[in-house]
Short mmCIF file of C-alpha atoms in Angstrom, two decimals:
data_model
loop_
_atom_site.label_atom_id
_atom_site.label_comp_id
_atom_site.label_asym_id
_atom_site.label_seq_id
_atom_site.Cartn_x
_atom_site.Cartn_y
_atom_site.Cartn_z
CA ALA Y 1 7.38 27.23 72.00
CA ARG Y 2 5.12 26.83 69.03
CA ASN Y 3 5.81 23.93 66.70
CA PRO Y 4 6.80 25.52 63.41
CA ALA Y 5 5.47 22.48 61.58
CA GLN Y 6 1.97 23.38 62.71
CA HIS Y 7 2.13 26.53 60.63
CA ARG Y 8 3.98 25.03 57.64
CA THR Y 9 1.78 24.45 54.64
CA PHE Y 10 2.69 22.13 51.83
CA LEU Y 11 0.95 21.99 48.47
CA PRO Y 12 1.31 18.46 47.06
CA PRO Y 13 3.24 18.69 43.78
CA LEU Y 14 1.46 17.54 40.64
CA LEU Y 15 2.93 16.23 37.42
CA CYS Y 16 1.27 16.35 34.09
CA LEU Y 17 2.33 15.97 30.50
CA ILE Y 18 0.91 18.26 27.86
CA PRO Y 19 1.59 17.02 24.34
CA THR Y 20 0.88 19.62 21.70
CA GLY Y 21 -2.65 19.18 20.45
CA PHE Y 22 -3.64 16.84 23.28
CA PRO Y 23 -5.69 17.58 26.42
CA VAL Y 24 -3.88 18.15 29.70
CA ARG Y 25 -3.47 15.06 31.84
CA SER Y 26 -2.92 15.61 35.55
CA VAL Y 27 -1.07 13.07 37.60
CA ASP Y 28 -1.19 12.95 41.38
CA MET Y 29 2.35 13.14 42.64
CA GLN Y 30 1.48 10.97 45.60
CA ARG Y 31 1.44 8.00 43.26
CA ALA Y 32 4.87 6.41 43.00
CA THR Y 33 5.19 6.41 39.20
CA ASP Y 34 2.85 7.39 36.40
CA ASN Y 35 3.25 6.38 32.79
CA ILE Y 36 2.49 9.13 30.32
CA THR Y 37 2.49 8.77 26.56
CA ILE Y 38 3.48 11.36 23.97
CA ARG Y 39 3.98 11.27 20.23
CA GLN Y 40 7.41 11.75 18.70
CA GLY Y 41 7.97 15.37 17.65
CA ASP Y 42 5.47 16.88 20.09
CA THR Y 43 6.32 19.12 23.07
CA ALA Y 44 6.10 17.66 26.57
CA ILE Y 45 5.65 19.76 29.70
CA ILE Y 46 6.15 17.76 32.89
CA ARG Y 47 4.66 20.00 35.58
CA CYS Y 48 5.78 20.23 39.16
CA TYR Y 49 4.04 22.58 41.62
CA VAL Y 50 5.63 23.60 44.93
CA ASP Y 51 4.82 25.97 47.75
CA ASP Y 52 6.84 28.85 49.15
CA LYS Y 53 8.32 26.68 51.92
CA VAL Y 54 10.45 24.66 49.51
CA SER Y 55 14.15 25.33 49.96
CA LYS Y 56 15.60 23.26 47.12
CA VAL Y 57 14.20 21.73 43.96
CA ALA Y 58 15.69 19.80 41.04
CA TRP Y 59 14.80 17.80 37.96
CA LEU Y 60 16.50 14.49 37.20
CA ASN Y 61 16.33 12.08 34.28
CA ARG Y 62 17.27 8.66 35.56
CA SER Y 63 20.35 9.55 37.63
CA ASN Y 64 21.33 12.60 35.57
CA ILE Y 65 20.59 16.10 36.89
CA ILE Y 66 18.78 18.27 34.32
CA PHE Y 67 18.15 21.32 36.50
CA ALA Y 68 19.25 22.17 40.03
CA GLY Y 69 17.17 25.14 41.02
CA GLN Y 70 17.50 27.56 38.13
CA ASP Y 71 20.88 26.19 37.07
CA LYS Y 72 20.72 24.10 33.91
CA TRP Y 73 23.00 21.09 33.96
CA SER Y 74 21.74 19.54 30.74
CA LEU Y 75 23.38 20.57 27.46
CA ASP Y 76 20.26 19.72 25.47
CA PRO Y 77 18.91 22.97 23.90
CA ARG Y 78 15.41 21.44 23.63
CA VAL Y 79 15.04 21.36 27.43
CA ASP Y 80 14.10 24.36 29.57
CA LEU Y 81 12.08 25.32 32.63
CA VAL Y 82 8.55 26.67 32.76
CA THR Y 83 8.08 28.82 35.85
CA LYS Y 84 5.02 30.95 36.56
CA GLY Y 85 5.62 32.72 39.82
CA GLN Y 86 7.20 30.79 42.64
CA LEU Y 87 4.78 27.87 42.68
CA GLU Y 88 5.57 26.17 39.37
CA TYR Y 89 8.77 24.33 38.52
CA SER Y 90 7.95 22.46 35.31
CA LEU Y 91 10.19 20.81 32.75
CA ARG Y 92 9.60 21.37 29.04
CA ILE Y 93 11.05 19.11 26.33
CA GLN Y 94 10.56 20.25 22.74
CA LYS Y 95 10.54 17.91 19.74
CA VAL Y 96 10.42 14.81 21.90
CA ASP Y 97 12.30 11.83 20.49
CA VAL Y 98 12.60 8.18 21.42
CA TYR Y 99 15.79 8.72 23.41
CA ASP Y 100 13.81 11.03 25.73
CA GLU Y 101 11.83 8.06 26.96
CA GLY Y 102 12.45 7.17 30.56
CA SER Y 103 11.92 8.22 34.15
CA TYR Y 104 11.80 11.89 35.18
CA THR Y 105 11.95 12.91 38.84
CA CYS Y 106 10.94 16.18 40.46
CA SER Y 107 12.92 16.33 43.72
CA ILE Y 108 11.80 18.79 46.40
CA GLN Y 109 13.55 19.62 49.65
CA THR Y 110 11.49 21.19 52.42
CA LYS Y 111 12.51 21.91 55.98
CA GLN Y 112 10.37 19.02 57.06
CA GLN Y 113 11.46 16.28 54.68
CA PRO Y 114 12.48 15.64 51.04
CA LYS Y 115 9.78 14.62 48.59
CA THR Y 116 10.12 13.14 45.11
CA SER Y 117 7.78 12.03 42.41
CA GLN Y 118 8.40 10.22 39.16
CA VAL Y 119 6.84 10.20 35.74
CA TYR Y 120 7.81 7.61 33.15
CA LEU Y 121 7.69 9.20 29.71
CA ILE Y 122 6.66 6.83 26.93
CA VAL Y 123 7.38 8.08 23.40
CA GLN Y 124 5.26 6.70 20.59
CA VAL Y 125 6.41 6.79 16.96
CA PRO Y 126 3.97 6.78 14.03
CA ALA Y 127 4.12 3.79 11.72
CA ASN Y 128 6.53 4.29 8.84
CA ILE Y 129 7.02 1.96 5.87
CA TYR Y 130 10.71 2.15 5.11
CA LYS Y 131 10.99 -0.63 2.52
CA VAL Y 132 8.46 -2.02 0.08
CA SER Y 133 8.70 -4.18 -3.03
CA GLU Y 134 9.13 -2.38 -6.34
CA ASP Y 135 6.63 -2.79 -9.15
CA ILE Y 136 7.09 -6.17 -10.82
CA THR Y 137 6.12 -8.05 -13.97
CA VAL Y 138 5.80 -11.85 -13.81
CA ASN Y 139 4.46 -14.68 -15.95
CA GLU Y 140 1.21 -16.36 -15.02
CA GLY Y 141 1.81 -19.33 -12.74
CA SER Y 142 4.89 -17.85 -11.07
CA ASN Y 143 5.31 -17.63 -7.31
CA VAL Y 144 5.43 -14.04 -6.07
CA THR Y 145 6.50 -12.60 -2.71
CA LEU Y 146 5.79 -8.95 -1.90
CA SER Y 147 7.51 -7.35 1.09
CA CYS Y 148 6.53 -4.39 3.24
CA LEU Y 149 8.76 -3.49 6.18
CA ALA Y 150 7.70 -0.86 8.69
CA SER Y 151 8.90 0.66 11.95
CA GLY Y 152 7.07 2.40 14.79
CA ARG Y 153 6.40 2.37 18.52
CA PRO Y 154 4.42 0.34 19.31
CA ASP Y 155 5.21 -2.11 16.50
CA PRO Y 156 2.81 -1.48 13.63
CA THR Y 157 0.34 -3.96 12.21
CA ILE Y 158 0.78 -4.58 8.48
CA THR Y 159 -2.13 -5.50 6.21
CA TRP Y 160 -2.40 -6.12 2.45
CA ARG Y 161 -5.20 -5.58 -0.07
CA LEU Y 162 -5.51 -6.04 -3.81
CA LEU Y 163 -7.34 -2.94 -4.98
CA ASN Y 164 -9.87 -4.69 -7.17
CA PRO Y 165 -13.61 -4.03 -6.77
CA SER Y 166 -13.85 -6.20 -3.63
CA ALA Y 167 -10.53 -5.03 -2.09
CA GLU Y 168 -10.73 -7.73 0.58
CA PRO Y 169 -7.84 -8.13 3.06
CA LEU Y 170 -5.21 -10.70 2.09
CA ASP Y 171 -3.37 -13.16 4.31
CA GLY Y 172 0.03 -11.63 4.85
CA GLU Y 173 2.00 -9.35 7.14
CA GLU Y 174 5.50 -8.19 6.32
CA TYR Y 175 5.58 -10.68 3.45
CA LEU Y 176 2.70 -11.52 1.12
CA ASP Y 177 3.14 -14.85 -0.69
CA ILE Y 178 1.17 -15.53 -3.87
CA ILE Y 179 1.56 -19.11 -5.08
CA GLY Y 180 0.95 -19.64 -8.81
CA ILE Y 181 -0.28 -16.13 -9.54
CA MET Y 182 -3.17 -15.86 -11.99
CA ARG Y 183 -4.11 -13.09 -14.39
CA ASN Y 184 -7.01 -12.00 -12.17
CA GLN Y 185 -4.50 -11.36 -9.38
CA ALA Y 186 -2.75 -8.64 -11.34
CA GLY Y 187 -3.24 -5.06 -10.21
CA ARG Y 188 -2.32 -2.58 -7.51
CA TYR Y 189 -1.50 -4.01 -4.09
CA GLU Y 190 -1.84 -1.81 -1.01
CA CYS Y 191 0.36 -2.24 2.04
CA LYS Y 192 -0.85 -0.41 5.16
CA ALA Y 193 1.10 -0.04 8.41
CA SER Y 194 -0.79 1.24 11.45
CA ASN Y 195 -0.23 1.51 15.19
CA ASP Y 196 -2.93 4.06 16.15
CA VAL Y 197 -0.36 6.77 16.86
CA ALA Y 198 -1.09 8.72 13.69
CA THR Y 199 -2.61 8.20 10.25
CA PRO Y 200 -1.50 4.81 8.85
CA ASP Y 201 1.35 4.80 6.36
CA VAL Y 202 0.38 3.36 2.99
CA LYS Y 203 2.49 2.21 0.04
CA TYR Y 204 1.55 0.52 -3.24
CA VAL Y 205 3.03 -2.19 -5.46
CA ASN Y 206 1.88 -2.68 -9.04
CA VAL Y 207 1.94 -6.28 -10.25
CA VAL Y 208 1.67 -7.07 -13.98
CA VAL Y 209 0.93 -10.69 -14.91
CA ASN Y 210 1.89 -11.81 -18.41
CA TYR Y 211 -0.20 -14.52 -20.08
CA PRO Y 212 -0.64 -15.92 -23.61
CA PRO Y 213 -3.46 -14.80 -25.90
CA THR Y 214 -7.00 -16.05 -25.54
CA ILE Y 215 -9.43 -15.25 -28.35
CA LYS Y 216 -12.62 -14.21 -26.59
CA LYS Y 217 -14.89 -13.26 -29.47
CA THR Y 218 -15.07 -13.59 -33.24
CA GLN Y 219 -17.54 -12.03 -35.65
CA SER Y 220 -18.08 -13.61 -39.07
CA SER Y 221 -19.87 -11.79 -41.88
CA GLU Y 222 -22.84 -12.43 -44.18
CA THR Y 223 -22.21 -10.16 -47.14
CA GLN Y 224 -23.67 -9.77 -50.59
CA VAL Y 225 -21.50 -9.59 -53.68
CA GLY Y 226 -20.34 -6.02 -54.25
CA ARG Y 227 -20.70 -4.99 -50.63
CA MET Y 228 -18.00 -4.66 -47.93
CA GLY Y 229 -17.39 -7.70 -45.74
CA THR Y 230 -16.11 -7.21 -42.18
CA LEU Y 231 -14.57 -9.88 -39.94
CA GLN Y 232 -13.66 -9.09 -36.31
CA CYS Y 233 -11.48 -10.88 -33.77
CA ASP Y 234 -11.06 -9.92 -30.08
CA ALA Y 235 -8.32 -11.35 -27.85
CA THR Y 236 -6.95 -10.81 -24.34
CA ALA Y 237 -3.24 -11.10 -23.55
CA VAL Y 238 -0.40 -9.44 -21.67
CA PRO Y 239 1.71 -8.20 -23.35
CA THR Y 240 -0.80 -6.94 -25.92
CA PRO Y 241 -1.10 -9.50 -28.73
CA GLU Y 242 0.00 -9.07 -32.32
CA PHE Y 243 -2.50 -10.10 -34.97
CA GLU Y 244 -2.26 -11.77 -38.38
CA TRP Y 245 -4.93 -12.75 -40.87
CA TYR Y 246 -4.80 -15.80 -43.21
CA ARG Y 247 -6.89 -17.04 -46.11
CA ASP Y 248 -6.12 -20.73 -46.39
CA GLU Y 249 -2.33 -20.74 -45.85
CA LYS Y 250 -1.72 -17.32 -47.32
CA ARG Y 251 -1.06 -14.42 -45.00
CA LEU Y 252 -3.11 -11.35 -45.85
CA SER Y 253 -1.84 -7.78 -45.83
CA ASN Y 254 -3.15 -4.34 -46.65
CA THR Y 255 -3.52 -4.49 -50.40
CA GLN Y 256 -6.06 -3.25 -52.90
CA GLY Y 257 -9.46 -4.27 -51.63
CA ILE Y 258 -8.21 -5.51 -48.22
CA ASN Y 259 -7.79 -3.34 -45.13
CA ILE Y 260 -6.55 -4.73 -41.80
CA GLN Y 261 -7.01 -2.60 -38.69
CA ILE Y 262 -5.63 -3.35 -35.21
CA LEU Y 263 -7.06 -1.46 -32.25
CA GLY Y 264 -5.44 -2.68 -29.03
CA THR Y 265 -6.80 -6.18 -28.46
CA THR Y 266 -9.17 -6.10 -31.44
CA THR Y 267 -8.44 -6.63 -35.12
CA VAL Y 268 -10.80 -6.08 -38.05
CA LEU Y 269 -10.43 -7.46 -41.58
CA MET Y 270 -12.38 -5.42 -44.17
CA ILE Y 271 -12.89 -6.72 -47.69
CA ALA Y 272 -14.19 -4.12 -50.10
CA ASN Y 273 -16.42 -5.04 -53.03
CA VAL Y 274 -16.85 -8.75 -52.13
CA THR Y 275 -16.71 -11.24 -55.03
CA GLU Y 276 -17.60 -14.94 -55.21
CA GLU Y 277 -13.91 -15.79 -54.77
CA ASP Y 278 -13.81 -13.99 -51.39
CA TYR Y 279 -16.33 -16.31 -49.73
CA GLY Y 280 -14.89 -18.93 -47.40
CA ASN Y 281 -12.81 -19.48 -44.29
CA TYR Y 282 -10.46 -16.88 -42.77
CA THR Y 283 -8.13 -17.35 -39.81
CA CYS Y 284 -7.31 -14.78 -37.14
CA VAL Y 285 -4.02 -15.43 -35.32
CA ALA Y 286 -3.19 -13.70 -32.00
CA SER Y 287 0.31 -14.07 -30.57
CA ASN Y 288 2.74 -12.71 -27.99
CA ARG Y 289 6.01 -14.08 -26.63
CA LEU Y 290 4.13 -16.48 -24.35
CA GLY Y 291 1.98 -18.21 -26.91
CA VAL Y 292 -0.29 -18.28 -29.96
CA GLN Y 293 -4.00 -18.87 -30.49
CA ASN Y 294 -6.12 -18.70 -33.60
CA ALA Y 295 -9.76 -18.88 -34.64
CA SER Y 296 -11.66 -19.46 -37.87
CA LEU Y 297 -14.16 -16.93 -39.20
CA PHE Y 298 -16.34 -17.06 -42.30
CA LEU Y 299 -17.30 -14.69 -45.03
CA TYR Y 300 -20.32 -16.23 -46.74
CA ARG Y 301 -23.09 -15.36 -49.11
CA PRO Y 302 -26.51 -14.59 -47.63
CA GLY Y 303 -28.78 -17.57 -47.05
CA THR Y 304 -26.12 -20.22 -46.43
CA GLY Y 305 -27.14 -20.47 -42.75
CA ARG Y 306 -23.76 -20.27 -41.04
CA ASP Y 307 -23.39 -18.92 -37.46
CA ILE Y 308 -22.03 -15.44 -37.99
CA ASN Y 309 -20.87 -15.26 -34.34
CA GLY Y 310 -18.09 -17.58 -35.39
CA ALA Y 311 -17.38 -19.96 -32.51
CA ALA Y 312 -15.40 -22.12 -34.91
CA CYS Y 313 -12.27 -24.17 -34.35
CA VAL Y 314 -9.75 -22.60 -31.95
CA SER Y 315 -6.32 -24.22 -31.65
CA GLN Y 316 -2.83 -23.42 -30.59
CA SER Y 317 -1.48 -23.02 -34.13
CA LEU Y 318 -2.73 -22.70 -37.67
CA TRP Y 319 -1.02 -25.91 -38.74
CA LEU Y 320 -2.48 -27.91 -35.86
CA MET Y 321 -5.95 -26.77 -36.94
CA LEU Y 322 -5.35 -27.80 -40.55
CA ALA Y 323 -3.99 -31.17 -39.45
CA SER Y 324 -7.12 -31.78 -37.38
CA PHE Y 325 -9.35 -31.07 -40.36
CA ALA Y 326 -7.32 -33.47 -42.52
CA CYS Y 327 -7.58 -36.17 -39.86
CA LEU Y 328 -11.36 -35.86 -39.73
CA PHE Y 329 -11.67 -35.94 -43.53
CA PHE Y 330 -9.68 -39.19 -43.88
CA LYS Y 331 -11.20 -40.70 -40.70
CA CYS Y 332 -7.82 -41.30 -39.05
#
């Protein structure tokens, strides 16, 4: 009698996973287990090819039967079979999620012997920042900690940058510690979480640093009698400084012949129709809730030789400046 096995043909089953938007990867079923990676939310097709001599076939996930022949045992509506003719018995999982990860087995029964092959499905999850520090305002010199918590599979890498012109990476991962923050460290901080599964997730934290006023520039004026004299004072501060002008100890205000303008961090004192009595020393005072600074400027008649760029005495208060002058005069 002829040996029926001599005329039995068997096409080795193949498994492959086809994530949406990714090239097909074929896996030789003769290998014991193959790890295949797919991104969360994509569709996986785990292919199994058989020949016409197969009597029974089934799909299992771990020890749970998904399909036995054409009978669906799984209650998951995302799972179905892909069959093209009698030679394909593939499993399709739509909208793959992390709980789909695990071992899948295509079990084939032939008259000769049973055959099985396994694929281990690995589900990757794009990086997602789920908690980040809110925008904050702090005083200069404070210690600041910014947090950026992210999830993903594999675990994402977290990096920080201060988006200034250099935008160099900062030393920090989930937590960025800034000890004694300075005014030049204010700005927009970028937290980026990446794990190469998809486009990195990015969030931003705005940090405002308060600091007391610093008068950066003063402009005195050399003005003839009858002309308009203009004194200018520029300061930097956060919050924006308030300005006052003094002549000796008298505070000046907008009156006839005097006009005070404040434009952000700049103030201008304009004296119309200058007289001999207007020549002399004027004081610009810049203040916010963190401190006070002042500077002396001069309105003088032409030819007296003063430095009109006005780098005169700068002190923490008007009265401290006056006391210093008195001390020098009496040689204390």
